[in-house]
Amino acid sequence: MNKDTNDWLHELLKVSAIPSADVPNIDLYMDQITTFMDTHLADSRRYPDDKIMTKTMINNYTKNHLLPPSVKKKYSREHIFLLLLIYRLKNMLSITDIQNILEPLTTEYFPAHKDNGLSLKDIYDKLLAETSERHPAIEEQVLDDWENSRDSFSDFSPSEEDAGYLDDLVFIYKLCYDIYVRKQVIEKIIDHHREQKAPAEKKVKKAAKNSKSE
């Protein structure tokens, strides 16, 4: 791999991350939230006109119980932590799956767990630290996959143009396969949580129904 290609791939592998210290410690209006997200995650855009977060998105997240409602039209930094998590997850998971996996955060840890004192900030910091630690290994694997996909069909002597296309196809398919396998695991874990939660919810509904009938 030549230096230009290596530098190009390293540039592609950059991921914008917002440390909790950069999240405002004051309540913000929705316009301020969208501006904050657009500014700090600008590098995540695929196209220049892409919006990182819109008012409609935020309203839908609240409607679907991914995000607690604002208070007097203002959002706390805990709201922002949740929005940052939603932003990362929404490219791979359905709204229903995100709601299932994040619901405990909105019900038990917003803004902090009453019993153990663990806050959304603590959880966000931990997630950020874990992903930052694993990024170098991901980067190394992607660079290896790129290198190993070159000259994939050299035995067939394709033209230079076709060879470039086929090599990129092998590389992209490898990355997609990794995502597919991981997504299967993620969905099965979410389904397991949903199945465990269902009996408890059914029991609560039954108790409420019996209470009304008394």
mmCIF file of N, CA and C in Angstrom, residues 28-132:
data_model
loop_
_atom_site.group_PDB
_atom_site.id
_atom_site.type_symbol
_atom_site.label_atom_id
_atom_site.label_comp_id
_atom_site.label_asym_id
_atom_site.label_seq_id
_atom_site.Cartn_x
_atom_site.Cartn_y
_atom_site.Cartn_z
ATOM 1 N N LEU A 28 -30.913 23.803 26.498
ATOM 2 C CA LEU A 28 -30.919 24.422 25.176
ATOM 3 C C LEU A 28 -32.281 24.271 24.509
ATOM 4 N N TYR A 29 -32.608 25.247 23.658
ATOM 5 C CA TYR A 29 -33.802 25.131 22.819
ATOM 6 C C TYR A 29 -33.486 24.213 21.643
ATOM 7 N N MET A 30 -34.521 23.747 20.966
ATOM 8 C CA MET A 30 -34.331 22.785 19.885
ATOM 9 C C MET A 30 -33.407 23.311 18.793
ATOM 10 N N ASP A 31 -33.559 24.581 18.411
ATOM 11 C CA ASP A 31 -32.693 25.160 17.378
ATOM 12 C C ASP A 31 -31.227 25.093 17.800
ATOM 13 N N GLN A 32 -30.976 25.311 19.051
ATOM 14 C CA GLN A 32 -29.602 25.253 19.563
ATOM 15 C C GLN A 32 -29.078 23.816 19.549
ATOM 16 N N ILE A 33 -29.969 22.852 19.812
ATOM 17 C CA ILE A 33 -29.583 21.441 19.765
ATOM 18 C C ILE A 33 -29.172 21.042 18.344
ATOM 19 N N THR A 34 -29.998 21.370 17.369
ATOM 20 C CA THR A 34 -29.698 20.984 15.984
ATOM 21 C C THR A 34 -28.425 21.668 15.492
ATOM 22 N N THR A 35 -28.218 22.911 15.897
ATOM 23 C CA THR A 35 -26.994 23.622 15.521
ATOM 24 C C THR A 35 -25.774 22.950 16.145
ATOM 25 N N PHE A 36 -25.888 22.572 17.401
ATOM 26 C CA PHE A 36 -24.795 21.886 18.093
ATOM 27 C C PHE A 36 -24.438 20.593 17.375
ATOM 28 N N MET A 37 -25.448 19.789 17.046
ATOM 29 C CA MET A 37 -25.214 18.509 16.380
ATOM 30 C C MET A 37 -24.608 18.706 14.992
ATOM 31 N N ASP A 38 -25.167 19.647 14.232
ATOM 32 C CA ASP A 38 -24.663 19.899 12.876
ATOM 33 C C ASP A 38 -23.217 20.381 12.903
ATOM 34 N N THR A 39 -22.875 21.170 13.907
ATOM 35 C CA THR A 39 -21.515 21.720 14.000
ATOM 36 C C THR A 39 -20.508 20.657 14.425
ATOM 37 N N HIS A 40 -20.833 19.904 15.459
ATOM 38 C CA HIS A 40 -19.870 18.968 16.032
ATOM 39 C C HIS A 40 -19.773 17.643 15.275
ATOM 40 N N LEU A 41 -20.786 17.333 14.469
ATOM 41 C CA LEU A 41 -20.758 16.081 13.708
ATOM 42 C C LEU A 41 -20.722 16.337 12.204
ATOM 43 N N ALA A 42 -20.226 17.493 11.834
ATOM 44 C CA ALA A 42 -20.186 17.868 10.416
ATOM 45 C C ALA A 42 -19.413 16.863 9.569
ATOM 46 N N ASP A 43 -18.359 16.275 10.127
ATOM 47 C CA ASP A 43 -17.544 15.318 9.369
ATOM 48 C C ASP A 43 -18.289 14.020 9.079
ATOM 49 N N SER A 44 -19.412 13.810 9.751
ATOM 50 C CA SER A 44 -20.179 12.577 9.545
ATOM 51 C C SER A 44 -21.088 12.656 8.320
ATOM 52 N N ARG A 45 -21.244 13.833 7.762
ATOM 53 C CA ARG A 45 -22.103 13.983 6.592
ATOM 54 C C ARG A 45 -21.545 13.223 5.399
ATOM 55 N N ARG A 46 -22.422 12.566 4.674
ATOM 56 C CA ARG A 46 -22.003 11.942 3.420
ATOM 57 C C ARG A 46 -22.007 12.984 2.308
ATOM 58 N N TYR A 47 -23.051 13.821 2.320
ATOM 59 C CA TYR A 47 -23.178 14.898 1.336
ATOM 60 C C TYR A 47 -23.261 16.232 2.074
ATOM 61 N N PRO A 48 -22.785 17.299 1.436
ATOM 62 C CA PRO A 48 -22.757 18.611 2.103
ATOM 63 C C PRO A 48 -24.103 19.082 2.633
ATOM 64 N N ASP A 49 -25.186 18.721 1.937
ATOM 65 C CA ASP A 49 -26.517 19.196 2.334
ATOM 66 C C ASP A 49 -27.193 18.303 3.375
ATOM 67 N N ASP A 50 -26.560 17.214 3.760
ATOM 68 C CA ASP A 50 -27.150 16.309 4.748
ATOM 69 C C ASP A 50 -27.323 17.013 6.090
ATOM 70 N N LYS A 51 -28.444 16.712 6.744
ATOM 71 C CA LYS A 51 -28.707 17.243 8.077
ATOM 72 C C LYS A 51 -28.398 16.158 9.118
ATOM 73 N N ILE A 52 -27.634 16.513 10.113
ATOM 74 C CA ILE A 52 -27.298 15.560 11.165
ATOM 75 C C ILE A 52 -28.524 15.279 12.034
ATOM 76 N N MET A 53 -29.203 16.328 12.414
ATOM 77 C CA MET A 53 -30.382 16.195 13.279
ATOM 78 C C MET A 53 -31.352 17.324 12.940
ATOM 79 N N THR A 54 -32.628 16.996 12.804
ATOM 80 C CA THR A 54 -33.641 18.002 12.497
ATOM 81 C C THR A 54 -34.696 18.035 13.605
ATOM 82 N N LYS A 55 -35.505 19.078 13.572
ATOM 83 C CA LYS A 55 -36.595 19.194 14.554
ATOM 84 C C LYS A 55 -37.561 18.017 14.429
ATOM 85 N N THR A 56 -37.843 17.628 13.189
ATOM 86 C CA THR A 56 -38.763 16.512 12.954
ATOM 87 C C THR A 56 -38.219 15.220 13.569
ATOM 88 N N MET A 57 -36.926 14.990 13.392
ATOM 89 C CA MET A 57 -36.301 13.797 13.973
ATOM 90 C C MET A 57 -36.456 13.793 15.487
ATOM 91 N N ILE A 58 -36.124 14.912 16.108
ATOM 92 C CA ILE A 58 -36.181 14.997 17.572
ATOM 93 C C ILE A 58 -37.614 14.786 18.066
ATOM 94 N N ASN A 59 -38.586 15.401 17.379
ATOM 95 C CA ASN A 59 -39.990 15.211 17.764
ATOM 96 C C ASN A 59 -40.413 13.751 17.622
ATOM 97 N N ASN A 60 -39.928 13.092 16.563
ATOM 98 C CA ASN A 60 -40.259 11.682 16.359
ATOM 99 C C ASN A 60 -39.613 10.792 17.428
ATOM 100 N N TYR A 61 -38.399 11.151 17.840
ATOM 101 C CA TYR A 61 -37.734 10.378 18.886
ATOM 102 C C TYR A 61 -38.519 10.470 20.191
ATOM 103 N N THR A 62 -39.046 11.657 20.465
ATOM 104 C CA THR A 62 -39.860 11.835 21.668
ATOM 105 C C THR A 62 -41.176 11.064 21.544
ATOM 106 N N LYS A 63 -41.781 11.143 20.361
ATOM 107 C CA LYS A 63 -43.054 10.447 20.110
ATOM 108 C C LYS A 63 -42.902 8.941 20.259
ATOM 109 N N ASN A 64 -41.740 8.429 19.857
ATOM 110 C CA ASN A 64 -41.488 6.984 19.917
ATOM 111 C C ASN A 64 -40.799 6.554 21.215
ATOM 112 N N HIS A 65 -40.762 7.464 22.177
ATOM 113 C CA HIS A 65 -40.242 7.176 23.520
ATOM 114 C C HIS A 65 -38.752 6.831 23.537
ATOM 115 N N LEU A 66 -38.011 7.362 22.576
ATOM 116 C CA LEU A 66 -36.556 7.244 22.607
ATOM 117 C C LEU A 66 -35.954 8.374 23.421
ATOM 118 N N LEU A 67 -36.694 9.471 23.496
ATOM 119 C CA LEU A 67 -36.193 10.677 24.148
ATOM 120 C C LEU A 67 -37.258 11.250 25.066
ATOM 121 N N PRO A 68 -36.935 11.523 26.333
ATOM 122 C CA PRO A 68 -37.920 12.158 27.224
ATOM 123 C C PRO A 68 -38.314 13.536 26.684
ATOM 124 N N PRO A 69 -39.514 13.977 26.967
ATOM 125 C CA PRO A 69 -39.967 15.288 26.481
ATOM 126 C C PRO A 69 -39.100 16.420 27.042
ATOM 127 N N SER A 70 -39.077 17.512 26.315
ATOM 128 C CA SER A 70 -38.374 18.701 26.796
ATOM 129 C C SER A 70 -39.146 19.292 27.970
ATOM 130 N N VAL A 71 -38.489 20.161 28.705
ATOM 131 C CA VAL A 71 -39.124 20.849 29.825
ATOM 132 C C VAL A 71 -39.194 22.330 29.475
ATOM 133 N N LYS A 72 -40.407 22.800 29.291
ATOM 134 C CA LYS A 72 -40.617 24.192 28.866
ATOM 135 C C LYS A 72 -39.827 24.489 27.590
ATOM 136 N N LYS A 73 -39.873 23.520 26.654
ATOM 137 C CA LYS A 73 -39.243 23.615 25.328
ATOM 138 C C LYS A 73 -37.718 23.652 25.385
ATOM 139 N N LYS A 74 -37.153 23.266 26.535
ATOM 140 C CA LYS A 74 -35.701 23.224 26.663
ATOM 141 C C LYS A 74 -35.227 21.794 26.924
ATOM 142 N N TYR A 75 -34.012 21.526 26.413
ATOM 143 C CA TYR A 75 -33.421 20.193 26.529
ATOM 144 C C TYR A 75 -32.147 20.260 27.376
ATOM 145 N N SER A 76 -31.995 19.272 28.239
ATOM 146 C CA SER A 76 -30.823 19.222 29.115
ATOM 147 C C SER A 76 -29.663 18.531 28.399
ATOM 148 N N ARG A 77 -28.480 18.538 29.050
ATOM 149 C CA ARG A 77 -27.332 17.854 28.449
ATOM 150 C C ARG A 77 -27.581 16.340 28.405
ATOM 151 N N GLU A 78 -28.437 15.822 29.313
ATOM 152 C CA GLU A 78 -28.784 14.398 29.261
ATOM 153 C C GLU A 78 -29.551 14.084 27.977
ATOM 154 N N HIS A 79 -30.388 15.013 27.539
ATOM 155 C CA HIS A 79 -31.069 14.852 26.252
ATOM 156 C C HIS A 79 -30.033 14.734 25.124
ATOM 157 N N ILE A 80 -29.014 15.566 25.192
ATOM 158 C CA ILE A 80 -27.988 15.544 24.142
ATOM 159 C C ILE A 80 -27.234 14.220 24.150
ATOM 160 N N PHE A 81 -26.901 13.704 25.327
ATOM 161 C CA PHE A 81 -26.222 12.409 25.394
ATOM 162 C C PHE A 81 -27.057 11.338 24.693
ATOM 163 N N LEU A 82 -28.363 11.338 24.962
ATOM 164 C CA LEU A 82 -29.239 10.361 24.324
ATOM 165 C C LEU A 82 -29.309 10.564 22.815
ATOM 166 N N LEU A 83 -29.381 11.809 22.392
ATOM 167 C CA LEU A 83 -29.432 12.102 20.955
ATOM 168 C C LEU A 83 -28.161 11.643 20.240
ATOM 169 N N LEU A 84 -27.025 11.792 20.902
ATOM 170 C CA LEU A 84 -25.756 11.342 20.307
ATOM 171 C C LEU A 84 -25.739 9.822 20.175
ATOM 172 N N LEU A 85 -26.280 9.125 21.157
ATOM 173 C CA LEU A 85 -26.364 7.664 21.073
ATOM 174 C C LEU A 85 -27.328 7.240 19.968
ATOM 175 N N ILE A 86 -28.464 7.918 19.903
ATOM 176 C CA ILE A 86 -29.446 7.611 18.857
ATOM 177 C C ILE A 86 -28.835 7.831 17.476
ATOM 178 N N TYR A 87 -28.093 8.915 17.329
ATOM 179 C CA TYR A 87 -27.484 9.229 16.040
ATOM 180 C C TYR A 87 -26.567 8.106 15.565
ATOM 181 N N ARG A 88 -25.777 7.541 16.488
ATOM 182 C CA ARG A 88 -24.863 6.459 16.113
ATOM 183 C C ARG A 88 -25.622 5.179 15.779
ATOM 184 N N LEU A 89 -26.703 4.922 16.501
ATOM 185 C CA LEU A 89 -27.420 3.663 16.341
ATOM 186 C C LEU A 89 -28.380 3.650 15.154
ATOM 187 N N LYS A 90 -28.901 4.822 14.772
ATOM 188 C CA LYS A 90 -29.982 4.857 13.795
ATOM 189 C C LYS A 90 -29.559 4.444 12.390
ATOM 190 N N ASN A 91 -28.246 4.459 12.121
ATOM 191 C CA ASN A 91 -27.790 4.035 10.797
ATOM 192 C C ASN A 91 -27.788 2.516 10.650
ATOM 193 N N MET A 92 -27.925 1.802 11.768
ATOM 194 C CA MET A 92 -27.864 0.338 11.714
ATOM 195 C C MET A 92 -29.101 -0.342 12.270
ATOM 196 N N LEU A 93 -29.816 0.332 13.161
ATOM 197 C CA LEU A 93 -30.948 -0.296 13.827
ATOM 198 C C LEU A 93 -32.248 0.451 13.548
ATOM 199 N N SER A 94 -33.348 -0.279 13.631
ATOM 200 C CA SER A 94 -34.661 0.337 13.464
ATOM 201 C C SER A 94 -34.992 1.177 14.695
ATOM 202 N N ILE A 95 -35.955 2.069 14.520
ATOM 203 C CA ILE A 95 -36.398 2.893 15.644
ATOM 204 C C ILE A 95 -36.899 2.006 16.785
ATOM 205 N N THR A 96 -37.613 0.927 16.443
ATOM 206 C CA THR A 96 -38.125 0.009 17.467
ATOM 207 C C THR A 96 -36.998 -0.639 18.251
ATOM 208 N N ASP A 97 -35.959 -1.074 17.543
ATOM 209 C CA ASP A 97 -34.819 -1.704 18.222
ATOM 210 C C ASP A 97 -34.085 -0.700 19.110
ATOM 211 N N ILE A 98 -33.915 0.523 18.612
ATOM 212 C CA ILE A 98 -33.247 1.550 19.416
ATOM 213 C C ILE A 98 -34.071 1.849 20.663
ATOM 214 N N GLN A 99 -35.390 1.922 20.490
ATOM 215 C CA GLN A 99 -36.268 2.186 21.626
ATOM 216 C C GLN A 99 -36.131 1.091 22.686
ATOM 217 N N ASN A 100 -36.040 -0.141 22.229
ATOM 218 C CA ASN A 100 -35.921 -1.262 23.164
ATOM 219 C C ASN A 100 -34.595 -1.240 23.913
ATOM 220 N N ILE A 101 -33.527 -0.909 23.230
ATOM 221 C CA ILE A 101 -32.212 -0.969 23.865
ATOM 222 C C ILE A 101 -31.928 0.266 24.718
ATOM 223 N N LEU A 102 -32.561 1.398 24.403
ATOM 224 C CA LEU A 102 -32.297 2.626 25.158
ATOM 225 C C LEU A 102 -33.361 2.954 26.203
ATOM 226 N N GLU A 103 -34.466 2.235 26.176
ATOM 227 C CA GLU A 103 -35.550 2.551 27.106
ATOM 228 C C GLU A 103 -35.099 2.579 28.570
ATOM 229 N N PRO A 104 -34.270 1.617 29.029
ATOM 230 C CA PRO A 104 -33.822 1.690 30.427
ATOM 231 C C PRO A 104 -33.066 2.971 30.752
ATOM 232 N N LEU A 105 -32.370 3.528 29.755
ATOM 233 C CA LEU A 105 -31.655 4.779 30.008
ATOM 234 C C LEU A 105 -32.635 5.924 30.254
ATOM 235 N N THR A 106 -33.732 5.932 29.500
ATOM 236 C CA THR A 106 -34.698 7.026 29.638
ATOM 237 C C THR A 106 -35.564 6.871 30.885
ATOM 238 N N THR A 107 -35.740 5.629 31.350
ATOM 239 C CA THR A 107 -36.606 5.410 32.512
ATOM 240 C C THR A 107 -35.850 5.309 33.834
ATOM 241 N N GLU A 108 -34.620 4.809 33.785
ATOM 242 C CA GLU A 108 -33.871 4.561 35.014
ATOM 243 C C GLU A 108 -32.691 5.507 35.227
ATOM 244 N N TYR A 109 -32.136 6.037 34.157
ATOM 245 C CA TYR A 109 -30.897 6.813 34.280
ATOM 246 C C TYR A 109 -31.035 8.249 33.783
ATOM 247 N N PHE A 110 -32.249 8.744 33.735
ATOM 248 C CA PHE A 110 -32.452 10.112 33.251
ATOM 249 C C PHE A 110 -32.917 10.996 34.398
ATOM 250 N N PRO A 111 -32.075 11.867 34.935
ATOM 251 C CA PRO A 111 -30.671 12.071 34.540
ATOM 252 C C PRO A 111 -29.683 11.120 35.201
ATOM 253 N N ALA A 112 -30.087 10.487 36.339
ATOM 254 C CA ALA A 112 -29.187 9.550 37.016
ATOM 255 C C ALA A 112 -30.019 8.521 37.762
ATOM 256 N N HIS A 113 -29.415 7.351 37.968
ATOM 257 C CA HIS A 113 -30.111 6.292 38.698
ATOM 258 C C HIS A 113 -30.238 6.687 40.175
ATOM 259 N N LYS A 114 -31.441 6.590 40.702
ATOM 260 C CA LYS A 114 -31.695 7.049 42.077
ATOM 261 C C LYS A 114 -30.926 6.240 43.116
ATOM 262 N N ASP A 115 -30.751 4.947 42.863
ATOM 263 C CA ASP A 115 -30.129 4.077 43.862
ATOM 264 C C ASP A 115 -28.608 4.060 43.793
ATOM 265 N N ASN A 116 -28.069 3.909 42.580
ATOM 266 C CA ASN A 116 -26.604 3.771 42.489
ATOM 267 C C ASN A 116 -25.878 5.048 42.063
ATOM 268 N N GLY A 117 -26.640 6.082 41.692
ATOM 269 C CA GLY A 117 -26.011 7.355 41.344
ATOM 270 C C GLY A 117 -25.349 7.395 39.988
ATOM 271 N N LEU A 118 -25.422 6.289 39.240
ATOM 272 C CA LEU A 118 -24.821 6.246 37.907
ATOM 273 C C LEU A 118 -25.608 7.159 36.970
ATOM 274 N N SER A 119 -24.900 8.081 36.317
ATOM 275 C CA SER A 119 -25.570 9.075 35.489
ATOM 276 C C SER A 119 -25.438 8.751 34.000
ATOM 277 N N LEU A 120 -26.252 9.431 33.213
ATOM 278 C CA LEU A 120 -26.146 9.290 31.758
ATOM 279 C C LEU A 120 -24.776 9.732 31.265
ATOM 280 N N LYS A 121 -24.213 10.739 31.906
ATOM 281 C CA LYS A 121 -22.870 11.190 31.553
ATOM 282 C C LYS A 121 -21.861 10.064 31.780
ATOM 283 N N ASP A 122 -21.966 9.374 32.913
ATOM 284 C CA ASP A 122 -21.063 8.261 33.206
ATOM 285 C C ASP A 122 -21.166 7.177 32.136
ATOM 286 N N ILE A 123 -22.395 6.859 31.747
ATOM 287 C CA ILE A 123 -22.620 5.821 30.738
ATOM 288 C C ILE A 123 -22.089 6.274 29.385
ATOM 289 N N TYR A 124 -22.369 7.524 29.021
ATOM 290 C CA TYR A 124 -21.888 8.069 27.748
ATOM 291 C C TYR A 124 -20.360 8.057 27.698
ATOM 292 N N ASP A 125 -19.731 8.480 28.795
ATOM 293 C CA ASP A 125 -18.257 8.492 28.850
ATOM 294 C C ASP A 125 -17.686 7.091 28.682
ATOM 295 N N LYS A 126 -18.336 6.110 29.312
ATOM 296 C CA LYS A 126 -17.874 4.724 29.217
ATOM 297 C C LYS A 126 -17.989 4.210 27.788
ATOM 298 N N LEU A 127 -19.099 4.470 27.147
ATOM 299 C CA LEU A 127 -19.295 4.039 25.761
ATOM 300 C C LEU A 127 -18.274 4.693 24.839
ATOM 301 N N LEU A 128 -18.024 5.975 25.065
ATOM 302 C CA LEU A 128 -17.054 6.700 24.238
ATOM 303 C C LEU A 128 -15.649 6.134 24.436
ATOM 304 N N ALA A 129 -15.296 5.831 25.682
ATOM 305 C CA ALA A 129 -13.976 5.279 25.984
ATOM 306 C C ALA A 129 -13.801 3.908 25.340
ATOM 307 N N GLU A 130 -14.830 3.073 25.426
ATOM 308 C CA GLU A 130 -14.753 1.719 24.865
ATOM 309 C C GLU A 130 -14.577 1.757 23.349
ATOM 310 N N THR A 131 -15.329 2.628 22.682
ATOM 311 C CA THR A 131 -15.226 2.706 21.219
ATOM 312 C C THR A 131 -13.906 3.337 20.787
ATOM 313 N N SER A 132 -13.424 4.288 21.560
ATOM 314 C CA SER A 132 -12.133 4.908 21.233
ATOM 315 C C SER A 132 -10.999 3.891 21.355
#
